[in-house]
Every structure is written in C-alpha cells, then in structure tokens.
Amino acid sequence: MTVPPRDPEAALRPLLPAIAARAAARDQDGAYPAADVAALADAALLIAPLPRAEGGAGLGTEVAGAAALARILRRIGRASLPLGRLYEGHVNALRLVLRDGTATQRAAAARDARQGLLFAVWNTEAPGDPPLALYPAGAGTWRLEGRKVLCSGAGSVPRALVTGRPGGDADAPARLLLLDLADQAHRADLALWTAQGMRASATGSMEFSGLVVEADALVGPPGAYLRQPDFSAGAWRFAAVHLGGAEALAEELRAHLRRTGRGADPHQAARLGQVGIALETARLWVEAAAQRAEAGDEGAAPYVNLARLAVERACLDVIERVQRSVGLAAFLRPAPMERIARDLATYLRQPAPDRALAEAAAHLLDAEGGIGERWG
Ligand SMILES: Cc1cc2nc3c(=O)[nH]c(=O)nc-3n(C[C@H](O)[C@H](O)[C@H](O)COP(=O)(O)OP(=O)(O)OC[C@H]3O[C@@H](n4cnc5c(N)ncnc54)[C@H](O)[C@@H]3O)c2cc1C
C-alpha cells in the first residue's frame, strides 16, 4: 500500500532529473511514459489529489493545496510535457469522481489510485462524429456506441472518465462514465496522432462500440461534467503545465547563452530579460488563477479564461525568443529545446481559445463597478 507523502513537492523533487532524462528517448510516435507514471505512483503522487482525510494531500481537491498543485504541475511540465498532460488528466479525473461520485465510487477510485492506477478524462469527439451514445442494455447496464478522439494515454491508462449521451441524443446533457479499461487496450488507435509534438502522450482514439458497463459506472447527475465555474476554471491546471514547458525552454536558452558566451550581447540580454518577464507574468497568473478556481470564487471562470490566454501568449513569446536567440541550432535534433518547443507548441492548442476570450470580455463588459476594481 502506498504511504501518502507528507510533502508531495518534496516527494516529486528527486524524481524530476530522471523524468527529464527519459523524455528525449521517449519522443517516439505512440510512446507512453510508463516508467515515469510508475515513479509518480511509487512516490504517492497519484494519491496526492485525495483529501487529507482520505489519505492524500488534498492537491486539487482542497483550496489549501492549490499553490502546491500549481508548483507540482509546473515542475512535472518542466521535466516532461507529455507526463504533465497525463498527470493533469489524472488530477482532473479524481477531482470529478471525488466531487460527484457516490461514497462507493469515491472509495473505489481512492483504492485504484493507491494501487498506482492512472486516471484520464476523455471528452473530445471528432468533428462530424456522432456523440458517444449510451443505450440501456438490461439489468441496469449500459451499452456504448461510438468513439472518443484525442485521448491522452489511450490503450495505456487503466481508468478513464468519458462523456456520453443517452440514446446518442446530442442535445441530452452528457453523462460521465468511469470506465475500467484494464483489458480494453485493443480499442485504442494511435495511428492518427501525427502531431509534431507530444508524441509520448499516447494520444489516440478509443472505439467504445459494444462495451457494456454496469449502472454504477455513471458518475454524478446529467450535465455534471460541464458544470460551471469548475469546467472553465479547471483550465488553470493545463496552463500550469504549459508554463513548466516554457520554463524548461528558458533554461535551455540560458545554458546556450552561458555556453556560447553570448549572454552579455545587448540583443541577447534583452531577449533573456523579456523571457524572464513572460515567465513571471505567466507564473503570477497561474498562481492567482489556481487560488480563485480552487476557492470556487464567483468570477473564477472569466479570470481563468484570461489566465489561460495570458499564459498561452507568454509561452508563444518564450518559444519565439528562444528560437530567435539560439537560431538554427534550436531546430536541430537532438537538441532538447527542439523537442520541448514542439511539445509546447502542440500542447498549447486547447479548446475554443476565441470563446474563452469573448466570454471573459463579456464578463468585464457587464461587471458592476470599475473595471480596475474587478479583480481586487
Ligand atoms: C497533447 C494533447 C492531448 C490531449 N488529450 C486530451 C484528452 O485526454 N482528453 C480530451 O478530451 N481531449 C484531449 N485533447 C484535446 C483538447 O482538449 C482539445 O480539444 C484540442 O486540443 C482542441 O484543439 P483545437 O485547436 O482543434 O481546438 P478548437 O476548439 O477547434 O479551436 C481551433 C480554432 O477554432 C476556433 N473555434 C473553435 N470553435 C469554433 C467555432 N464554433 N466557430 C469558429 N471558430 C471556432 C478556436 O477559437 C481556435 O481558434 C488533447 C489535446 C492535445 C494537444
């Protein structure tokens, strides 16, 4: 049985050099960072999201854990963006089960996490695909028809929360299903994941047609997954991982400038300074967004919408400045900055960025009081 770490940040620290060292070799189509996930499990980081009362550290489930979770997500992202993506999904999944699950479902999820099982959340459907459908199959069971795409950890992750629509009715509120996928790896197809980066995230489609699940696979009421402000506000967690990737790129830039003796050149110094501004701007946004989101603040969703876009902008600026400063060498394999920039540019593509900005703008337009007083 895994013993919960008193200090998850201290438990993570010694793992990071090996995770970063393995990331280069793992940059292969269809790869999955099994050794890294096992290391997180051994250090009790898979149970860290459980509330302290249930043996965890309350990361992502208690307001007090928000700042620590932000640092953990950043540091994992710094070592490996694909692992950061998988860990962020795990935290999200446990959070949803703990929020909406029955006592039995919560206990089962806690037991599985203690046994080192990684969880995922798979919501995305391909444009033009019908929604994943649920049909009653007798004796309280449900039969699934359809597939999900862009599933991180497809074929490797043993537990996943997926969204499905009763009767395949696209207008019906989505239900969340917690699936045991231990014997379902044959449903994964990683062939379509030809993205330039995040190759080691085992992102692929999962064909669920014909899978029959028990009634107790349903978690929470209809529409629970999209409940606001949690749905939008949870975006702070992927922003934290993105920031970690940008920090790793900045580290590579600094090493390059030291190695080449070019750091004192005023143009190079100016770009490194601007990278420092971008990183700290993003860090301040992530920390503030984490606090508001985990406290369930009124206004958390628009605040996180702004934060995710500010962090995206900062990461894009860092990529551009690193590539400008280093030049062609930043594009030559096996330079770590080549891989990290590919991973970061790919992972920065998250759902509906225009809508996130428009919703935040609408919030500011309608907010009572001075715009300068809105956030404190
Ligand atoms: C590495 C990686 C791992 C992932 N893992 C998972 C996972 O495990 N589970 C999961 O569910 N998903 C996963 N995803 C999918 C992810 O959550 C997003 O759905 C996906 O990345 C969105 O990409 P997109 O840029 O095509 O988004 P889109 O939302 O399609 O945005 C593309 C552009 O179109 C605009 N746009 C969006 N909607 C409209 C509209 N209606 N009209 C006009 N313009 C519009 C956007 O603002 C943006 O400019 C993963 C993605 C990546 C990159």
Short mmCIF file of C-alpha atoms and ligand atoms in Angstrom, two decimals:
data_model
loop_
_atom_site.label_atom_id
_atom_site.label_comp_id
_atom_site.label_asym_id
_atom_site.label_seq_id
_atom_site.Cartn_x
_atom_site.Cartn_y
_atom_site.Cartn_z
CA MET A 1 0.00 0.00 0.00
CA THR A 2 1.27 3.44 -0.92
CA VAL A 3 2.04 5.72 2.02
CA PRO A 4 0.87 9.28 1.34
CA PRO A 5 3.73 11.79 1.18
CA ARG A 6 3.63 14.40 3.94
CA ASP A 7 5.07 16.79 1.41
CA PRO A 8 4.24 15.90 -2.23
CA GLU A 9 6.59 18.60 -3.54
CA ALA A 10 9.49 17.05 -1.64
CA ALA A 11 8.45 13.62 -2.90
CA LEU A 12 8.47 14.86 -6.50
CA ARG A 13 11.81 16.69 -6.42
CA PRO A 14 14.15 13.66 -6.57
CA LEU A 15 12.16 12.12 -9.44
CA LEU A 16 12.49 15.07 -11.80
CA PRO A 17 16.06 14.60 -13.15
CA ALA A 18 15.31 11.02 -14.28
CA ILE A 19 11.95 12.05 -15.79
CA ALA A 20 13.68 14.84 -17.76
CA ALA A 21 16.47 12.48 -18.82
CA ARG A 22 13.99 9.88 -20.12
CA ALA A 23 11.92 12.45 -22.05
CA ALA A 24 14.30 12.58 -25.03
CA ALA A 25 14.33 8.82 -25.62
CA ARG A 26 10.56 8.71 -25.28
CA ASP A 27 9.98 11.20 -28.10
CA GLN A 28 8.55 8.50 -30.38
CA ASP A 29 5.17 8.08 -32.03
CA GLY A 30 2.84 6.08 -29.78
CA ALA A 31 5.17 6.20 -26.78
CA TYR A 32 3.79 6.26 -23.23
CA PRO A 33 5.87 7.27 -20.19
CA ALA A 34 5.14 4.12 -18.16
CA ALA A 35 8.30 4.36 -16.04
CA ASP A 36 7.52 7.98 -15.16
CA VAL A 37 3.94 7.16 -14.18
CA ALA A 38 5.26 4.28 -12.04
CA ALA A 39 7.72 6.68 -10.37
CA LEU A 40 4.87 9.09 -9.56
CA ALA A 41 2.86 6.18 -8.17
CA ASP A 42 5.76 4.96 -6.00
CA ALA A 43 6.17 8.47 -4.58
CA ALA A 44 2.44 8.51 -3.72
CA LEU A 45 1.81 11.35 -6.14
CA LEU A 46 -1.13 9.54 -7.75
CA ILE A 47 -2.98 9.68 -4.43
CA ALA A 48 -1.90 13.26 -3.68
CA PRO A 49 -5.23 14.63 -5.05
CA LEU A 50 -7.20 12.67 -2.43
CA PRO A 51 -8.34 14.76 0.53
CA ARG A 52 -6.09 14.54 3.58
CA ALA A 53 -8.91 12.79 5.46
CA GLU A 54 -8.77 10.03 2.84
CA GLY A 55 -5.01 9.61 2.99
CA GLY A 56 -4.00 12.10 0.26
CA ALA A 57 -2.55 15.59 0.29
CA GLY A 58 -5.62 17.49 -0.93
CA LEU A 59 -3.93 18.59 -4.17
CA GLY A 60 -6.63 19.86 -6.47
CA THR A 61 -9.38 18.95 -4.06
CA GLU A 62 -8.70 21.40 -1.22
CA VAL A 63 -8.13 25.14 -1.52
CA ALA A 64 -5.03 24.87 0.66
CA GLY A 65 -3.46 22.54 -1.91
CA ALA A 66 -3.86 24.91 -4.87
CA ALA A 67 -0.46 26.61 -4.69
CA ALA A 68 1.36 23.31 -4.17
CA LEU A 69 -0.51 21.70 -7.07
CA ALA A 70 0.42 24.65 -9.31
CA ARG A 71 4.11 24.17 -8.48
CA ILE A 72 3.88 20.39 -8.96
CA LEU A 73 2.20 20.74 -12.36
CA ARG A 74 4.80 23.29 -13.44
CA ARG A 75 7.70 21.13 -12.31
CA ILE A 76 6.38 17.98 -13.98
CA GLY A 77 5.74 20.01 -17.16
CA ARG A 78 9.28 21.35 -16.94
CA ALA A 79 10.65 17.80 -16.92
CA SER A 80 8.20 16.31 -19.45
CA LEU A 81 5.18 17.96 -21.06
CA PRO A 82 3.64 14.59 -22.08
CA LEU A 83 3.85 13.38 -18.47
CA GLY A 84 2.44 16.72 -17.31
CA ARG A 85 -0.54 16.25 -19.65
CA LEU A 86 -1.20 12.77 -18.24
CA TYR A 87 -0.83 13.85 -14.61
CA GLU A 88 -3.09 16.85 -15.17
CA GLY A 89 -5.75 14.50 -16.58
CA HIS A 90 -5.37 12.23 -13.56
CA VAL A 91 -5.89 15.11 -11.14
CA ASN A 92 -8.94 16.27 -13.11
CA ALA A 93 -10.48 12.79 -13.15
CA LEU A 94 -10.01 12.16 -9.43
CA ARG A 95 -11.34 15.61 -8.70
CA LEU A 96 -14.54 14.90 -10.66
CA VAL A 97 -15.09 11.50 -9.02
CA LEU A 98 -14.48 12.95 -5.57
CA ARG A 99 -16.84 15.84 -6.32
CA ASP A 100 -19.72 13.92 -7.92
CA GLY A 101 -19.24 10.24 -7.12
CA THR A 102 -21.11 8.16 -4.57
CA ALA A 103 -19.28 7.05 -1.42
CA THR A 104 -18.68 3.68 -3.11
CA GLN A 105 -17.30 5.29 -6.28
CA ARG A 106 -15.07 7.60 -4.27
CA ALA A 107 -13.70 4.72 -2.22
CA ALA A 108 -13.07 2.63 -5.35
CA ALA A 109 -11.25 5.50 -7.07
CA ALA A 110 -9.12 6.10 -3.97
CA ARG A 111 -8.27 2.39 -3.80
CA ASP A 112 -7.33 2.32 -7.51
CA ALA A 113 -5.14 5.41 -7.19
CA ARG A 114 -3.44 3.83 -4.15
CA GLN A 115 -2.68 0.81 -6.32
CA GLY A 116 -0.89 3.09 -8.78
CA LEU A 117 -3.61 3.26 -11.46
CA LEU A 118 -3.62 6.39 -13.59
CA PHE A 119 -6.93 8.05 -14.49
CA ALA A 120 -7.82 10.15 -17.55
CA VAL A 121 -10.71 12.35 -18.76
CA TRP A 122 -11.76 11.84 -22.39
CA ASN A 123 -14.38 14.26 -23.67
CA THR A 124 -13.32 15.13 -27.23
CA GLU A 125 -15.20 13.87 -30.29
CA ALA A 126 -14.07 14.22 -33.90
CA PRO A 127 -15.91 16.85 -35.95
CA GLY A 128 -18.68 15.02 -37.80
CA ASP A 129 -18.71 12.01 -35.44
CA PRO A 130 -21.99 11.34 -33.62
CA PRO A 131 -21.67 11.74 -29.86
CA LEU A 132 -20.64 8.69 -27.84
CA ALA A 133 -24.05 7.07 -27.19
CA LEU A 134 -25.35 5.13 -24.17
CA TYR A 135 -28.16 2.62 -24.65
CA PRO A 136 -29.91 0.65 -21.88
CA ALA A 137 -28.77 -2.98 -22.18
CA GLY A 138 -30.92 -4.61 -19.49
CA ALA A 139 -30.46 -5.26 -15.76
CA GLY A 140 -29.31 -1.67 -15.25
CA THR A 141 -26.38 -1.96 -17.64
CA TRP A 142 -25.48 0.40 -20.50
CA ARG A 143 -24.04 -0.36 -23.94
CA LEU A 144 -21.71 2.21 -25.51
CA GLU A 145 -21.64 3.09 -29.21
CA GLY A 146 -19.10 5.44 -30.73
CA ARG A 147 -15.64 6.72 -30.05
CA LYS A 148 -13.61 9.45 -28.45
CA VAL A 149 -10.58 11.10 -30.05
CA LEU A 150 -7.51 12.88 -28.70
CA CYS A 151 -7.49 10.62 -25.66
CA SER A 152 -4.16 11.01 -23.83
CA GLY A 153 -2.91 7.65 -22.61
CA ALA A 154 -5.17 5.70 -24.99
CA GLY A 155 -4.51 2.00 -24.60
CA SER A 156 -2.31 2.55 -21.53
CA VAL A 157 -4.40 4.36 -18.93
CA PRO A 158 -6.42 1.82 -16.91
CA ARG A 159 -9.21 4.15 -15.72
CA ALA A 160 -10.96 6.89 -17.71
CA LEU A 161 -13.90 9.20 -17.23
CA VAL A 162 -15.68 9.61 -20.57
CA THR A 163 -18.66 11.72 -21.52
CA GLY A 164 -21.60 10.04 -23.30
CA ARG A 165 -25.15 10.96 -24.33
CA PRO A 166 -28.16 8.77 -23.51
CA GLY A 167 -29.65 7.46 -26.80
CA GLY A 168 -26.96 9.32 -28.73
CA ASP A 169 -29.05 12.49 -28.41
CA ALA A 170 -26.63 15.37 -28.96
CA ASP A 171 -29.00 17.69 -27.06
CA ALA A 172 -29.19 15.46 -23.97
CA PRO A 173 -26.93 16.58 -21.11
CA ALA A 174 -23.75 14.49 -21.10
CA ARG A 175 -23.30 11.74 -18.54
CA LEU A 176 -19.92 10.90 -17.06
CA LEU A 177 -18.89 7.25 -17.09
CA LEU A 178 -15.98 5.87 -15.12
CA LEU A 179 -14.55 3.02 -17.19
CA ASP A 180 -12.29 0.17 -16.15
CA LEU A 181 -10.06 -0.20 -19.21
CA ALA A 182 -7.59 -2.70 -17.84
CA ASP A 183 -8.49 -5.21 -20.61
CA GLN A 184 -9.53 -2.73 -23.31
CA ALA A 185 -6.21 -1.69 -24.85
CA HIS A 186 -7.32 -3.20 -28.20
CA ARG A 187 -9.85 -0.33 -28.51
CA ALA A 188 -7.05 2.25 -28.83
CA ASP A 189 -5.76 3.54 -32.15
CA LEU A 190 -2.75 5.85 -32.01
CA ALA A 191 -2.23 5.98 -35.78
CA LEU A 192 -3.92 9.35 -36.25
CA TRP A 193 -1.68 11.09 -33.70
CA THR A 194 0.77 12.54 -36.22
CA ALA A 195 1.21 15.84 -34.34
CA GLN A 196 4.65 17.41 -34.41
CA GLY A 197 4.88 17.27 -30.62
CA MET A 198 3.56 15.47 -27.53
CA ARG A 199 4.43 12.18 -29.20
CA ALA A 200 4.97 10.48 -25.83
CA SER A 201 1.46 11.24 -24.56
CA ALA A 202 -0.02 8.15 -26.31
CA THR A 203 -2.80 10.37 -27.60
CA GLY A 204 -5.25 8.48 -29.81
CA SER A 205 -8.81 7.45 -30.39
CA MET A 206 -10.76 4.94 -28.30
CA GLU A 207 -13.51 2.91 -30.00
CA PHE A 208 -16.09 2.07 -27.37
CA SER A 209 -18.77 0.43 -29.52
CA GLY A 210 -20.13 -2.72 -27.91
CA LEU A 211 -18.66 -2.07 -24.47
CA VAL A 212 -21.26 -2.85 -21.77
CA VAL A 213 -20.90 -1.19 -18.37
CA GLU A 214 -22.69 -1.54 -15.06
CA ALA A 215 -25.08 1.18 -13.85
CA ASP A 216 -22.59 2.19 -11.17
CA ALA A 217 -20.20 3.39 -13.90
CA LEU A 218 -22.35 6.55 -14.15
CA VAL A 219 -20.81 9.34 -12.06
CA GLY A 220 -22.85 12.35 -10.95
CA PRO A 221 -26.03 13.81 -12.38
CA PRO A 222 -26.62 14.62 -16.08
CA GLY A 223 -24.56 17.62 -17.18
CA ALA A 224 -22.14 17.35 -14.25
CA TYR A 225 -19.01 17.49 -16.41
CA LEU A 226 -19.80 20.90 -17.86
CA ARG A 227 -20.88 22.45 -14.55
CA GLN A 228 -19.55 25.98 -14.18
CA PRO A 229 -17.41 27.57 -12.88
CA ASP A 230 -15.47 24.31 -12.41
CA PHE A 231 -15.38 23.38 -16.10
CA SER A 232 -13.79 26.61 -17.35
CA ALA A 233 -11.86 27.32 -14.16
CA GLY A 234 -10.09 23.94 -14.33
CA ALA A 235 -8.13 25.28 -17.31
CA TRP A 236 -5.61 26.78 -14.88
CA ARG A 237 -4.14 23.31 -14.47
CA PHE A 238 -3.13 22.84 -18.11
CA ALA A 239 -1.82 26.43 -18.10
CA ALA A 240 0.44 25.48 -15.18
CA VAL A 241 1.87 22.54 -17.14
CA HIS A 242 2.37 24.78 -20.22
CA LEU A 243 4.29 27.25 -18.07
CA GLY A 244 6.57 24.44 -16.93
CA GLY A 245 7.40 23.74 -20.57
CA ALA A 246 8.24 27.40 -21.15
CA GLU A 247 10.48 27.34 -18.06
CA ALA A 248 12.33 24.35 -19.49
CA LEU A 249 12.88 26.21 -22.77
CA ALA A 250 14.17 29.26 -20.88
CA GLU A 251 16.61 27.02 -19.00
CA GLU A 252 17.90 25.69 -22.32
CA LEU A 253 18.30 29.26 -23.60
CA ARG A 254 20.26 30.29 -20.52
CA ALA A 255 22.55 27.26 -20.85
CA HIS A 256 23.13 28.12 -24.51
CA LEU A 257 24.00 31.75 -23.73
CA ARG A 258 26.40 30.70 -20.97
CA ARG A 259 28.00 28.03 -23.13
CA THR A 260 28.49 30.31 -26.11
CA GLY A 261 29.47 33.39 -24.11
CA ARG A 262 26.78 35.38 -25.93
CA GLY A 263 24.73 36.38 -22.88
CA ALA A 264 26.25 39.86 -22.48
CA ASP A 265 25.35 40.86 -26.04
CA PRO A 266 22.67 43.55 -25.56
CA HIS A 267 20.23 41.94 -28.00
CA GLN A 268 20.59 38.53 -26.36
CA ALA A 269 20.36 40.06 -22.89
CA ALA A 270 17.20 41.95 -23.86
CA ARG A 271 15.57 38.76 -25.12
CA LEU A 272 16.53 36.82 -21.99
CA GLY A 273 15.08 39.65 -19.91
CA GLN A 274 11.86 39.52 -21.93
CA VAL A 275 11.72 35.75 -21.41
CA GLY A 276 12.05 36.41 -17.67
CA ILE A 277 9.14 38.87 -17.83
CA ALA A 278 6.98 36.37 -19.76
CA LEU A 279 7.69 33.54 -17.29
CA GLU A 280 6.96 35.62 -14.22
CA THR A 281 3.83 37.13 -15.77
CA ALA A 282 2.57 33.63 -16.50
CA ARG A 283 3.52 32.37 -13.03
CA LEU A 284 1.61 35.18 -11.33
CA TRP A 285 -1.45 34.47 -13.49
CA VAL A 286 -1.28 30.73 -12.79
CA GLU A 287 -0.96 31.19 -9.02
CA ALA A 288 -3.81 33.70 -8.86
CA ALA A 289 -6.00 31.59 -11.15
CA ALA A 290 -5.32 28.48 -9.05
CA GLN A 291 -6.41 30.26 -5.87
CA ARG A 292 -9.60 31.66 -7.39
CA ALA A 293 -10.51 28.42 -9.14
CA GLU A 294 -9.95 26.16 -6.15
CA ALA A 295 -11.76 28.59 -3.83
CA GLY A 296 -14.74 28.47 -6.22
CA ASP A 297 -14.74 32.27 -6.42
CA GLU A 298 -17.56 33.99 -8.22
CA GLY A 299 -15.77 35.20 -11.35
CA ALA A 300 -13.29 32.31 -11.34
CA ALA A 301 -14.27 31.19 -14.85
CA PRO A 302 -13.63 34.52 -16.62
CA TYR A 303 -10.48 35.04 -14.57
CA VAL A 304 -9.12 31.63 -15.63
CA ASN A 305 -10.15 32.32 -19.24
CA LEU A 306 -7.93 35.40 -19.13
CA ALA A 307 -5.18 33.48 -17.34
CA ARG A 308 -5.05 30.62 -19.85
CA LEU A 309 -4.73 33.09 -22.73
CA ALA A 310 -2.12 35.18 -20.92
CA VAL A 311 -0.10 32.02 -20.29
CA GLU A 312 -0.54 30.90 -23.89
CA ARG A 313 0.75 34.30 -25.06
CA ALA A 314 3.70 34.13 -22.66
CA CYS A 315 4.61 30.62 -23.84
CA LEU A 316 4.42 31.65 -27.51
CA ASP A 317 6.66 34.64 -26.74
CA VAL A 318 9.18 32.38 -24.99
CA ILE A 319 9.24 29.95 -27.94
CA GLU A 320 9.81 32.82 -30.38
CA ARG A 321 12.54 34.48 -28.33
CA VAL A 322 14.38 31.24 -27.63
CA GLN A 323 14.37 30.33 -31.32
CA ARG A 324 15.47 33.84 -32.32
CA SER A 325 18.27 33.86 -29.74
CA VAL A 326 19.65 30.42 -30.50
CA GLY A 327 19.00 30.37 -34.22
CA LEU A 328 19.01 27.26 -36.35
CA ALA A 329 20.54 25.13 -33.59
CA ALA A 330 17.18 25.40 -31.78
CA PHE A 331 15.66 23.34 -34.60
CA LEU A 332 18.27 20.60 -34.80
CA ARG A 333 17.57 17.23 -33.21
CA PRO A 334 18.54 16.02 -30.64
CA ALA A 335 18.74 19.47 -29.00
CA PRO A 336 16.29 19.30 -26.06
CA MET A 337 14.93 22.74 -26.96
CA GLU A 338 13.85 21.40 -30.36
CA ARG A 339 11.67 18.72 -28.70
CA ILE A 340 10.39 20.94 -25.90
CA ALA A 341 9.34 23.68 -28.32
CA ARG A 342 7.48 21.10 -30.44
CA ASP A 343 5.77 19.63 -27.38
CA LEU A 344 4.83 23.05 -26.04
CA ALA A 345 3.54 24.42 -29.35
CA THR A 346 1.35 21.32 -29.74
CA TYR A 347 0.07 21.20 -26.18
CA LEU A 348 -0.79 24.92 -26.25
CA ARG A 349 -3.66 24.04 -28.63
CA GLN A 350 -6.56 23.80 -26.22
CA PRO A 351 -10.31 24.08 -26.86
CA ALA A 352 -12.03 27.24 -28.01
CA PRO A 353 -9.49 29.98 -27.18
CA ASP A 354 -11.55 32.63 -29.00
CA ARG A 355 -14.63 31.75 -26.97
CA ALA A 356 -12.63 31.90 -23.73
CA LEU A 357 -11.55 35.46 -24.56
CA ALA A 358 -15.02 36.50 -25.71
CA GLU A 359 -16.62 35.15 -22.52
CA ALA A 360 -14.08 36.96 -20.36
CA ALA A 361 -14.68 40.17 -22.31
CA ALA A 362 -18.46 39.80 -21.90
CA HIS A 363 -17.92 39.39 -18.16
CA LEU A 364 -15.89 42.60 -17.99
CA LEU A 365 -18.47 44.43 -20.07
CA ASP A 366 -21.29 43.52 -17.67
CA ALA A 367 -19.39 43.62 -14.35
CA GLU A 368 -20.59 46.07 -11.69
CA GLY A 369 -18.16 48.76 -10.56
CA GLY A 370 -14.89 49.96 -12.01
CA ILE A 371 -13.00 47.66 -14.34
CA GLY A 372 -9.84 48.38 -12.35
CA GLU A 373 -11.53 47.12 -9.19
CA ARG A 374 -12.76 43.87 -10.75
CA TRP A 375 -10.05 41.53 -9.52
CA GLY A 376 -9.00 43.21 -6.31
C1 LIG B 1 -1.47 16.69 -26.45
C2 LIG B 1 -2.95 16.75 -26.34
C3 LIG B 1 -3.60 15.84 -25.54
C4 LIG B 1 -4.99 15.87 -25.44
N1 LIG B 1 -5.61 14.98 -24.61
C5 LIG B 1 -6.94 15.02 -24.47
C6 LIG B 1 -7.61 14.13 -23.57
O1 LIG B 1 -7.00 13.30 -22.90
N2 LIG B 1 -8.95 14.21 -23.46
C7 LIG B 1 -9.68 15.10 -24.22
O2 LIG B 1 -10.90 15.13 -24.08
N3 LIG B 1 -9.08 15.94 -25.08
C8 LIG B 1 -7.74 15.93 -25.22
N4 LIG B 1 -7.12 16.79 -26.08
C9 LIG B 1 -7.96 17.68 -26.90
C10 LIG B 1 -8.02 19.08 -26.33
O3 LIG B 1 -8.73 19.09 -25.12
C11 LIG B 1 -8.73 19.99 -27.32
O4 LIG B 1 -9.99 19.51 -27.63
C12 LIG B 1 -7.97 20.16 -28.61
O5 LIG B 1 -6.60 20.28 -28.38
C13 LIG B 1 -8.53 21.40 -29.28
O6 LIG B 1 -7.74 21.70 -30.35
P1 LIG B 1 -8.16 22.73 -31.45
O7 LIG B 1 -7.03 23.71 -31.54
O8 LIG B 1 -8.55 22.00 -32.67
O9 LIG B 1 -9.42 23.47 -30.80
P2 LIG B 1 -10.66 24.22 -31.36
O10 LIG B 1 -11.54 24.48 -30.18
O11 LIG B 1 -11.28 23.54 -32.54
O12 LIG B 1 -10.02 25.58 -31.82
C14 LIG B 1 -9.38 25.79 -33.07
C15 LIG B 1 -9.65 27.21 -33.50
O13 LIG B 1 -11.02 27.34 -33.90
C16 LIG B 1 -11.71 28.30 -33.10
N5 LIG B 1 -13.06 27.79 -32.91
C17 LIG B 1 -13.49 26.84 -32.04
N6 LIG B 1 -14.81 26.64 -32.17
C18 LIG B 1 -15.24 27.47 -33.16
C19 LIG B 1 -16.50 27.72 -33.75
N7 LIG B 1 -17.59 27.07 -33.36
N8 LIG B 1 -16.56 28.64 -34.74
C20 LIG B 1 -15.45 29.31 -35.16
N9 LIG B 1 -14.24 29.11 -34.63
C21 LIG B 1 -14.13 28.20 -33.64
C22 LIG B 1 -10.89 28.38 -31.83
O14 LIG B 1 -11.07 29.59 -31.11
C23 LIG B 1 -9.47 28.25 -32.39
O15 LIG B 1 -9.05 29.46 -32.94
C24 LIG B 1 -5.74 16.80 -26.18
C25 LIG B 1 -5.07 17.75 -26.99
C26 LIG B 1 -3.69 17.73 -27.07
C27 LIG B 1 -2.99 18.74 -27.93
#
